[in-house]
Amino acid sequence: MKFSLLICIILLASTHFCFSQKPDTLIKKLDSLSIKSEKQGGQINNTEREAYNSATKLKFPTYFYLLGSDLKQAFTKPFHMEGKDWLTFGKFAVVTGALMLVDEPVQKYAVKLTQRSKPIQNASSQITKFGGLYEAYTLGALGAYGFIFKNSKMQTTTLLATQAYLTGGAMESV
């Protein structure tokens, strides 16, 4: 319930920023919705520290504009798929179906293995946490590092990663 409320607040805030802000050059660089084609073969990404300067800093309104753009792209992707996209989706569906057939036997084996071994129980409980709140803790730690040591590349990367985290959570909830 709390997560759904948070998503609704974020969606409302992001739509406000989407329609009230003028996109700057950073948004144009990062907003994949502005790219007419997803076929970006040969794209070269400059990951050098010098490439991140005052012009590439992510500002508060820009963050929400891009978050809204990410959410819009994620939720509308099925309406914009082409032949190659549907082929990829079909392959994914076949693999998922095959894995569903073996899911129960694998799960039963994993439960038996975990019950027989105390070290596996301990490791399993820690590994399970990495799929939950530990992701948020990791993003928080990376963000804190970026802001404490004034590393603009880490700040921007962390903010973009939180957008992916929130978009993924929204998609998973739906």
JSON list of N, CA, C and O in Angstrom, two decimals, residues 3 7 10 14 17-18 26-27 30-32 58-75 139 155-171:
[
{"chain": "A", "resi": 3, "resn": "PHE", "atom": "N", "xyz": [3.98, 1.49, -0.93]},
{"chain": "A", "resi": 3, "resn": "PHE", "atom": "CA", "xyz": [4.74, 1.58, -2.19]},
{"chain": "A", "resi": 3, "resn": "PHE", "atom": "C", "xyz": [3.85, 2.13, -3.30]},
{"chain": "A", "resi": 3, "resn": "PHE", "atom": "O", "xyz": [4.28, 2.96, -4.08]},
{"chain": "A", "resi": 7, "resn": "ILE", "atom": "N", "xyz": [4.46, 5.52, -5.46]},
{"chain": "A", "resi": 7, "resn": "ILE", "atom": "CA", "xyz": [4.49, 5.53, -6.93]},
{"chain": "A", "resi": 7, "resn": "ILE", "atom": "C", "xyz": [3.51, 6.59, -7.46]},
{"chain": "A", "resi": 7, "resn": "ILE", "atom": "O", "xyz": [3.83, 7.34, -8.37]},
{"chain": "A", "resi": 10, "resn": "ILE", "atom": "N", "xyz": [5.00, 10.01, -6.96]},
{"chain": "A", "resi": 10, "resn": "ILE", "atom": "CA", "xyz": [6.09, 10.22, -7.92]},
{"chain": "A", "resi": 10, "resn": "ILE", "atom": "C", "xyz": [5.53, 10.48, -9.31]},
{"chain": "A", "resi": 10, "resn": "ILE", "atom": "O", "xyz": [6.00, 11.37, -10.02]},
{"chain": "A", "resi": 14, "resn": "SER", "atom": "N", "xyz": [6.14, 13.83, -11.27]},
{"chain": "A", "resi": 14, "resn": "SER", "atom": "CA", "xyz": [6.89, 13.76, -12.53]},
{"chain": "A", "resi": 14, "resn": "SER", "atom": "C", "xyz": [6.07, 14.31, -13.69]},
{"chain": "A", "resi": 14, "resn": "SER", "atom": "O", "xyz": [6.63, 14.95, -14.58]},
{"chain": "A", "resi": 17, "resn": "PHE", "atom": "N", "xyz": [6.40, 18.06, -13.59]},
{"chain": "A", "resi": 17, "resn": "PHE", "atom": "CA", "xyz": [7.68, 18.52, -14.11]},
{"chain": "A", "resi": 17, "resn": "PHE", "atom": "C", "xyz": [7.79, 18.28, -15.61]},
{"chain": "A", "resi": 17, "resn": "PHE", "atom": "O", "xyz": [8.41, 19.04, -16.32]},
{"chain": "A", "resi": 18, "resn": "CYS", "atom": "N", "xyz": [7.20, 17.20, -16.09]},
{"chain": "A", "resi": 18, "resn": "CYS", "atom": "CA", "xyz": [7.27, 16.89, -17.52]},
{"chain": "A", "resi": 18, "resn": "CYS", "atom": "C", "xyz": [6.64, 18.00, -18.35]},
{"chain": "A", "resi": 18, "resn": "CYS", "atom": "O", "xyz": [7.12, 18.33, -19.42]},
{"chain": "A", "resi": 26, "resn": "LEU", "atom": "N", "xyz": [20.97, 18.27, -21.15]},
{"chain": "A", "resi": 26, "resn": "LEU", "atom": "CA", "xyz": [21.18, 17.00, -20.46]},
{"chain": "A", "resi": 26, "resn": "LEU", "atom": "C", "xyz": [19.99, 16.08, -20.69]},
{"chain": "A", "resi": 26, "resn": "LEU", "atom": "O", "xyz": [20.15, 14.89, -20.97]},
{"chain": "A", "resi": 27, "resn": "ILE", "atom": "N", "xyz": [18.79, 16.63, -20.60]},
{"chain": "A", "resi": 27, "resn": "ILE", "atom": "CA", "xyz": [17.60, 15.82, -20.83]},
{"chain": "A", "resi": 27, "resn": "ILE", "atom": "C", "xyz": [17.62, 15.28, -22.25]},
{"chain": "A", "resi": 27, "resn": "ILE", "atom": "O", "xyz": [17.31, 14.12, -22.50]},
{"chain": "A", "resi": 30, "resn": "LEU", "atom": "N", "xyz": [19.93, 12.36, -22.34]},
{"chain": "A", "resi": 30, "resn": "LEU", "atom": "CA", "xyz": [19.57, 11.18, -21.55]},
{"chain": "A", "resi": 30, "resn": "LEU", "atom": "C", "xyz": [18.18, 10.63, -21.85]},
{"chain": "A", "resi": 30, "resn": "LEU", "atom": "O", "xyz": [17.91, 9.47, -21.59]},
{"chain": "A", "resi": 31, "resn": "ASP", "atom": "N", "xyz": [17.29, 11.46, -22.34]},
{"chain": "A", "resi": 31, "resn": "ASP", "atom": "CA", "xyz": [15.92, 11.04, -22.56]},
{"chain": "A", "resi": 31, "resn": "ASP", "atom": "C", "xyz": [15.80, 10.20, -23.81]},
{"chain": "A", "resi": 31, "resn": "ASP", "atom": "O", "xyz": [15.84, 10.69, -24.92]},
{"chain": "A", "resi": 32, "resn": "SER", "atom": "N", "xyz": [15.66, 8.90, -23.63]},
{"chain": "A", "resi": 32, "resn": "SER", "atom": "CA", "xyz": [15.61, 8.01, -24.79]},
{"chain": "A", "resi": 32, "resn": "SER", "atom": "C", "xyz": [14.31, 8.14, -25.56]},
{"chain": "A", "resi": 32, "resn": "SER", "atom": "O", "xyz": [14.20, 7.67, -26.68]},
{"chain": "A", "resi": 58, "resn": "LEU", "atom": "N", "xyz": [22.74, 16.56, -12.93]},
{"chain": "A", "resi": 58, "resn": "LEU", "atom": "CA", "xyz": [21.30, 16.30, -12.91]},
{"chain": "A", "resi": 58, "resn": "LEU", "atom": "C", "xyz": [20.68, 17.17, -11.83]},
{"chain": "A", "resi": 58, "resn": "LEU", "atom": "O", "xyz": [21.01, 17.05, -10.66]},
{"chain": "A", "resi": 59, "resn": "LYS", "atom": "N", "xyz": [19.78, 18.05, -12.22]},
{"chain": "A", "resi": 59, "resn": "LYS", "atom": "CA", "xyz": [19.11, 18.94, -11.28]},
{"chain": "A", "resi": 59, "resn": "LYS", "atom": "C", "xyz": [17.79, 18.32, -10.85]},
{"chain": "A", "resi": 59, "resn": "LYS", "atom": "O", "xyz": [17.28, 17.42, -11.49]},
{"chain": "A", "resi": 60, "resn": "PHE", "atom": "N", "xyz": [17.22, 18.83, -9.77]},
{"chain": "A", "resi": 60, "resn": "PHE", "atom": "CA", "xyz": [16.00, 18.27, -9.19]},
{"chain": "A", "resi": 60, "resn": "PHE", "atom": "C", "xyz": [14.86, 18.17, -10.21]},
{"chain": "A", "resi": 60, "resn": "PHE", "atom": "O", "xyz": [14.29, 17.10, -10.38]},
{"chain": "A", "resi": 61, "resn": "PRO", "atom": "N", "xyz": [14.50, 19.25, -10.92]},
{"chain": "A", "resi": 61, "resn": "PRO", "atom": "CA", "xyz": [13.41, 19.14, -11.90]},
{"chain": "A", "resi": 61, "resn": "PRO", "atom": "C", "xyz": [13.76, 18.18, -13.05]},
{"chain": "A", "resi": 61, "resn": "PRO", "atom": "O", "xyz": [12.89, 17.45, -13.53]},
{"chain": "A", "resi": 62, "resn": "THR", "atom": "N", "xyz": [15.03, 18.17, -13.45]},
{"chain": "A", "resi": 62, "resn": "THR", "atom": "CA", "xyz": [15.47, 17.27, -14.53]},
{"chain": "A", "resi": 62, "resn": "THR", "atom": "C", "xyz": [15.31, 15.82, -14.12]},
{"chain": "A", "resi": 62, "resn": "THR", "atom": "O", "xyz": [14.89, 14.98, -14.91]},
{"chain": "A", "resi": 63, "resn": "TYR", "atom": "N", "xyz": [15.62, 15.53, -12.85]},
{"chain": "A", "resi": 63, "resn": "TYR", "atom": "CA", "xyz": [15.50, 14.16, -12.34]},
{"chain": "A", "resi": 63, "resn": "TYR", "atom": "C", "xyz": [14.06, 13.67, -12.51]},
{"chain": "A", "resi": 63, "resn": "TYR", "atom": "O", "xyz": [13.83, 12.57, -13.02]},
{"chain": "A", "resi": 64, "resn": "PHE", "atom": "N", "xyz": [13.09, 14.48, -12.11]},
{"chain": "A", "resi": 64, "resn": "PHE", "atom": "CA", "xyz": [11.69, 14.05, -12.20]},
{"chain": "A", "resi": 64, "resn": "PHE", "atom": "C", "xyz": [11.19, 14.04, -13.64]},
{"chain": "A", "resi": 64, "resn": "PHE", "atom": "O", "xyz": [10.35, 13.21, -13.99]},
{"chain": "A", "resi": 65, "resn": "TYR", "atom": "N", "xyz": [11.69, 14.92, -14.46]},
{"chain": "A", "resi": 65, "resn": "TYR", "atom": "CA", "xyz": [11.33, 14.90, -15.87]},
{"chain": "A", "resi": 65, "resn": "TYR", "atom": "C", "xyz": [11.78, 13.58, -16.50]},
{"chain": "A", "resi": 65, "resn": "TYR", "atom": "O", "xyz": [11.01, 12.91, -17.19]},
{"chain": "A", "resi": 66, "resn": "LEU", "atom": "N", "xyz": [13.02, 13.18, -16.22]},
{"chain": "A", "resi": 66, "resn": "LEU", "atom": "CA", "xyz": [13.54, 11.92, -16.77]},
{"chain": "A", "resi": 66, "resn": "LEU", "atom": "C", "xyz": [12.84, 10.71, -16.15]},
{"chain": "A", "resi": 66, "resn": "LEU", "atom": "O", "xyz": [12.60, 9.72, -16.83]},
{"chain": "A", "resi": 67, "resn": "LEU", "atom": "N", "xyz": [12.50, 10.79, -14.87]},
{"chain": "A", "resi": 67, "resn": "LEU", "atom": "CA", "xyz": [11.77, 9.70, -14.23]},
{"chain": "A", "resi": 67, "resn": "LEU", "atom": "C", "xyz": [10.41, 9.50, -14.89]},
{"chain": "A", "resi": 67, "resn": "LEU", "atom": "O", "xyz": [10.01, 8.39, -15.21]},
{"chain": "A", "resi": 68, "resn": "GLY", "atom": "N", "xyz": [9.71, 10.62, -15.14]},
{"chain": "A", "resi": 68, "resn": "GLY", "atom": "CA", "xyz": [8.43, 10.53, -15.83]},
{"chain": "A", "resi": 68, "resn": "GLY", "atom": "C", "xyz": [8.58, 9.97, -17.22]},
{"chain": "A", "resi": 68, "resn": "GLY", "atom": "O", "xyz": [7.77, 9.15, -17.68]},
{"chain": "A", "resi": 69, "resn": "SER", "atom": "N", "xyz": [9.65, 10.36, -17.90]},
{"chain": "A", "resi": 69, "resn": "SER", "atom": "CA", "xyz": [9.93, 9.85, -19.24]},
{"chain": "A", "resi": 69, "resn": "SER", "atom": "C", "xyz": [10.21, 8.35, -19.21]},
{"chain": "A", "resi": 69, "resn": "SER", "atom": "O", "xyz": [9.72, 7.60, -20.05]},
{"chain": "A", "resi": 70, "resn": "ASP", "atom": "N", "xyz": [10.99, 7.91, -18.21]},
{"chain": "A", "resi": 70, "resn": "ASP", "atom": "CA", "xyz": [11.28, 6.48, -18.07]},
{"chain": "A", "resi": 70, "resn": "ASP", "atom": "C", "xyz": [10.01, 5.68, -17.84]},
{"chain": "A", "resi": 70, "resn": "ASP", "atom": "O", "xyz": [9.80, 4.62, -18.43]},
{"chain": "A", "resi": 71, "resn": "LEU", "atom": "N", "xyz": [9.16, 6.18, -16.93]},
{"chain": "A", "resi": 71, "resn": "LEU", "atom": "CA", "xyz": [7.90, 5.48, -16.64]},
{"chain": "A", "resi": 71, "resn": "LEU", "atom": "C", "xyz": [7.01, 5.42, -17.87]},
{"chain": "A", "resi": 71, "resn": "LEU", "atom": "O", "xyz": [6.42, 4.37, -18.17]},
{"chain": "A", "resi": 72, "resn": "LYS", "atom": "N", "xyz": [6.92, 6.54, -18.58]},
{"chain": "A", "resi": 72, "resn": "LYS", "atom": "CA", "xyz": [6.10, 6.57, -19.78]},
{"chain": "A", "resi": 72, "resn": "LYS", "atom": "C", "xyz": [6.61, 5.56, -20.81]},
{"chain": "A", "resi": 72, "resn": "LYS", "atom": "O", "xyz": [5.84, 4.81, -21.40]},
{"chain": "A", "resi": 73, "resn": "GLN", "atom": "N", "xyz": [7.92, 5.54, -21.00]},
{"chain": "A", "resi": 73, "resn": "GLN", "atom": "CA", "xyz": [8.51, 4.62, -21.97]},
{"chain": "A", "resi": 73, "resn": "GLN", "atom": "C", "xyz": [8.27, 3.17, -21.56]},
{"chain": "A", "resi": 73, "resn": "GLN", "atom": "O", "xyz": [7.92, 2.33, -22.38]},
{"chain": "A", "resi": 74, "resn": "ALA", "atom": "N", "xyz": [8.45, 2.87, -20.27]},
{"chain": "A", "resi": 74, "resn": "ALA", "atom": "CA", "xyz": [8.27, 1.50, -19.80]},
{"chain": "A", "resi": 74, "resn": "ALA", "atom": "C", "xyz": [6.83, 1.01, -19.98]},
{"chain": "A", "resi": 74, "resn": "ALA", "atom": "O", "xyz": [6.60, -0.12, -20.41]},
{"chain": "A", "resi": 75, "resn": "PHE", "atom": "N", "xyz": [5.87, 1.88, -19.67]},
{"chain": "A", "resi": 75, "resn": "PHE", "atom": "CA", "xyz": [4.47, 1.47, -19.74]},
{"chain": "A", "resi": 75, "resn": "PHE", "atom": "C", "xyz": [3.90, 1.49, -21.16]},
{"chain": "A", "resi": 75, "resn": "PHE", "atom": "O", "xyz": [2.92, 0.82, -21.44]},
{"chain": "A", "resi": 139, "resn": "LEU", "atom": "N", "xyz": [22.23, 1.88, -3.27]},
{"chain": "A", "resi": 139, "resn": "LEU", "atom": "CA", "xyz": [22.06, 3.14, -3.99]},
{"chain": "A", "resi": 139, "resn": "LEU", "atom": "C", "xyz": [22.28, 4.33, -3.05]},
{"chain": "A", "resi": 139, "resn": "LEU", "atom": "O", "xyz": [22.90, 5.33, -3.42]},
{"chain": "A", "resi": 155, "resn": "GLN", "atom": "N", "xyz": [27.34, 11.00, -8.53]},
{"chain": "A", "resi": 155, "resn": "GLN", "atom": "CA", "xyz": [26.03, 11.59, -8.21]},
{"chain": "A", "resi": 155, "resn": "GLN", "atom": "C", "xyz": [25.05, 11.35, -9.35]},
{"chain": "A", "resi": 155, "resn": "GLN", "atom": "O", "xyz": [23.93, 10.88, -9.14]},
{"chain": "A", "resi": 156, "resn": "THR", "atom": "N", "xyz": [25.47, 11.68, -10.57]},
{"chain": "A", "resi": 156, "resn": "THR", "atom": "CA", "xyz": [24.60, 11.52, -11.73]},
{"chain": "A", "resi": 156, "resn": "THR", "atom": "C", "xyz": [24.26, 10.05, -11.95]},
{"chain": "A", "resi": 156, "resn": "THR", "atom": "O", "xyz": [23.10, 9.70, -12.18]},
{"chain": "A", "resi": 157, "resn": "THR", "atom": "N", "xyz": [25.26, 9.18, -11.84]},
{"chain": "A", "resi": 157, "resn": "THR", "atom": "CA", "xyz": [25.03, 7.75, -12.03]},
{"chain": "A", "resi": 157, "resn": "THR", "atom": "C", "xyz": [24.05, 7.21, -11.00]},
{"chain": "A", "resi": 157, "resn": "THR", "atom": "O", "xyz": [23.15, 6.44, -11.33]},
{"chain": "A", "resi": 158, "resn": "THR", "atom": "N", "xyz": [24.21, 7.63, -9.75]},
{"chain": "A", "resi": 158, "resn": "THR", "atom": "CA", "xyz": [23.32, 7.17, -8.69]},
{"chain": "A", "resi": 158, "resn": "THR", "atom": "C", "xyz": [21.89, 7.66, -8.92]},
{"chain": "A", "resi": 158, "resn": "THR", "atom": "O", "xyz": [20.93, 6.90, -8.75]},
{"chain": "A", "resi": 159, "resn": "LEU", "atom": "N", "xyz": [21.75, 8.91, -9.30]},
{"chain": "A", "resi": 159, "resn": "LEU", "atom": "CA", "xyz": [20.41, 9.44, -9.55]},
{"chain": "A", "resi": 159, "resn": "LEU", "atom": "C", "xyz": [19.74, 8.70, -10.72]},
{"chain": "A", "resi": 159, "resn": "LEU", "atom": "O", "xyz": [18.55, 8.38, -10.66]},
{"chain": "A", "resi": 160, "resn": "LEU", "atom": "N", "xyz": [20.50, 8.42, -11.77]},
{"chain": "A", "resi": 160, "resn": "LEU", "atom": "CA", "xyz": [19.94, 7.66, -12.89]},
{"chain": "A", "resi": 160, "resn": "LEU", "atom": "C", "xyz": [19.60, 6.23, -12.47]},
{"chain": "A", "resi": 160, "resn": "LEU", "atom": "O", "xyz": [18.59, 5.67, -12.90]},
{"chain": "A", "resi": 161, "resn": "ALA", "atom": "N", "xyz": [20.43, 5.64, -11.60]},
{"chain": "A", "resi": 161, "resn": "ALA", "atom": "CA", "xyz": [20.16, 4.29, -11.11]},
{"chain": "A", "resi": 161, "resn": "ALA", "atom": "C", "xyz": [18.90, 4.25, -10.26]},
{"chain": "A", "resi": 161, "resn": "ALA", "atom": "O", "xyz": [18.13, 3.29, -10.31]},
{"chain": "A", "resi": 162, "resn": "THR", "atom": "N", "xyz": [18.66, 5.31, -9.47]},
{"chain": "A", "resi": 162, "resn": "THR", "atom": "CA", "xyz": [17.42, 5.34, -8.68]},
{"chain": "A", "resi": 162, "resn": "THR", "atom": "C", "xyz": [16.20, 5.43, -9.58]},
{"chain": "A", "resi": 162, "resn": "THR", "atom": "O", "xyz": [15.15, 4.87, -9.26]},
{"chain": "A", "resi": 163, "resn": "GLN", "atom": "N", "xyz": [16.35, 6.11, -10.71]},
{"chain": "A", "resi": 163, "resn": "GLN", "atom": "CA", "xyz": [15.23, 6.16, -11.66]},
{"chain": "A", "resi": 163, "resn": "GLN", "atom": "C", "xyz": [14.94, 4.76, -12.19]},
{"chain": "A", "resi": 163, "resn": "GLN", "atom": "O", "xyz": [13.77, 4.37, -12.29]},
{"chain": "A", "resi": 164, "resn": "ALA", "atom": "N", "xyz": [15.98, 4.03, -12.52]},
{"chain": "A", "resi": 164, "resn": "ALA", "atom": "CA", "xyz": [15.78, 2.66, -13.00]},
{"chain": "A", "resi": 164, "resn": "ALA", "atom": "C", "xyz": [15.16, 1.79, -11.91]},
{"chain": "A", "resi": 164, "resn": "ALA", "atom": "O", "xyz": [14.28, 0.97, -12.17]},
{"chain": "A", "resi": 165, "resn": "TYR", "atom": "N", "xyz": [15.60, 1.98, -10.67]},
{"chain": "A", "resi": 165, "resn": "TYR", "atom": "CA", "xyz": [15.08, 1.24, -9.53]},
{"chain": "A", "resi": 165, "resn": "TYR", "atom": "C", "xyz": [13.59, 1.51, -9.33]},
{"chain": "A", "resi": 165, "resn": "TYR", "atom": "O", "xyz": [12.78, 0.59, -9.17]},
{"chain": "A", "resi": 166, "resn": "LEU", "atom": "N", "xyz": [13.21, 2.80, -9.38]},
{"chain": "A", "resi": 166, "resn": "LEU", "atom": "CA", "xyz": [11.80, 3.17, -9.20]},
{"chain": "A", "resi": 166, "resn": "LEU", "atom": "C", "xyz": [10.94, 2.70, -10.38]},
{"chain": "A", "resi": 166, "resn": "LEU", "atom": "O", "xyz": [9.82, 2.21, -10.19]},
{"chain": "A", "resi": 167, "resn": "THR", "atom": "N", "xyz": [11.46, 2.84, -11.60]},
{"chain": "A", "resi": 167, "resn": "THR", "atom": "CA", "xyz": [10.71, 2.39, -12.78]},
{"chain": "A", "resi": 167, "resn": "THR", "atom": "C", "xyz": [10.51, 0.87, -12.74]},
{"chain": "A", "resi": 167, "resn": "THR", "atom": "O", "xyz": [9.42, 0.38, -13.00]},
{"chain": "A", "resi": 168, "resn": "GLY", "atom": "N", "xyz": [11.58, 0.15, -12.39]},
{"chain": "A", "resi": 168, "resn": "GLY", "atom": "CA", "xyz": [11.47, -1.30, -12.27]},
{"chain": "A", "resi": 168, "resn": "GLY", "atom": "C", "xyz": [10.47, -1.71, -11.20]},
{"chain": "A", "resi": 168, "resn": "GLY", "atom": "O", "xyz": [9.68, -2.64, -11.39]},
{"chain": "A", "resi": 169, "resn": "GLY", "atom": "N", "xyz": [10.49, -1.01, -10.06]},
{"chain": "A", "resi": 169, "resn": "GLY", "atom": "CA", "xyz": [9.52, -1.30, -8.99]},
{"chain": "A", "resi": 169, "resn": "GLY", "atom": "C", "xyz": [8.10, -1.03, -9.43]},
{"chain": "A", "resi": 169, "resn": "GLY", "atom": "O", "xyz": [7.19, -1.79, -9.09]},
{"chain": "A", "resi": 170, "resn": "ALA", "atom": "N", "xyz": [7.90, 0.05, -10.16]},
{"chain": "A", "resi": 170, "resn": "ALA", "atom": "CA", "xyz": [6.55, 0.36, -10.67]},
{"chain": "A", "resi": 170, "resn": "ALA", "atom": "C", "xyz": [6.08, -0.70, -11.63]},
{"chain": "A", "resi": 170, "resn": "ALA", "atom": "O", "xyz": [4.94, -1.16, -11.56]},
{"chain": "A", "resi": 171, "resn": "MET", "atom": "N", "xyz": [6.96, -1.11, -12.54]},
{"chain": "A", "resi": 171, "resn": "MET", "atom": "CA", "xyz": [6.59, -2.15, -13.50]},
{"chain": "A", "resi": 171, "resn": "MET", "atom": "C", "xyz": [6.28, -3.47, -12.81]},
{"chain": "A", "resi": 171, "resn": "MET", "atom": "O", "xyz": [5.34, -4.16, -13.15]}
]
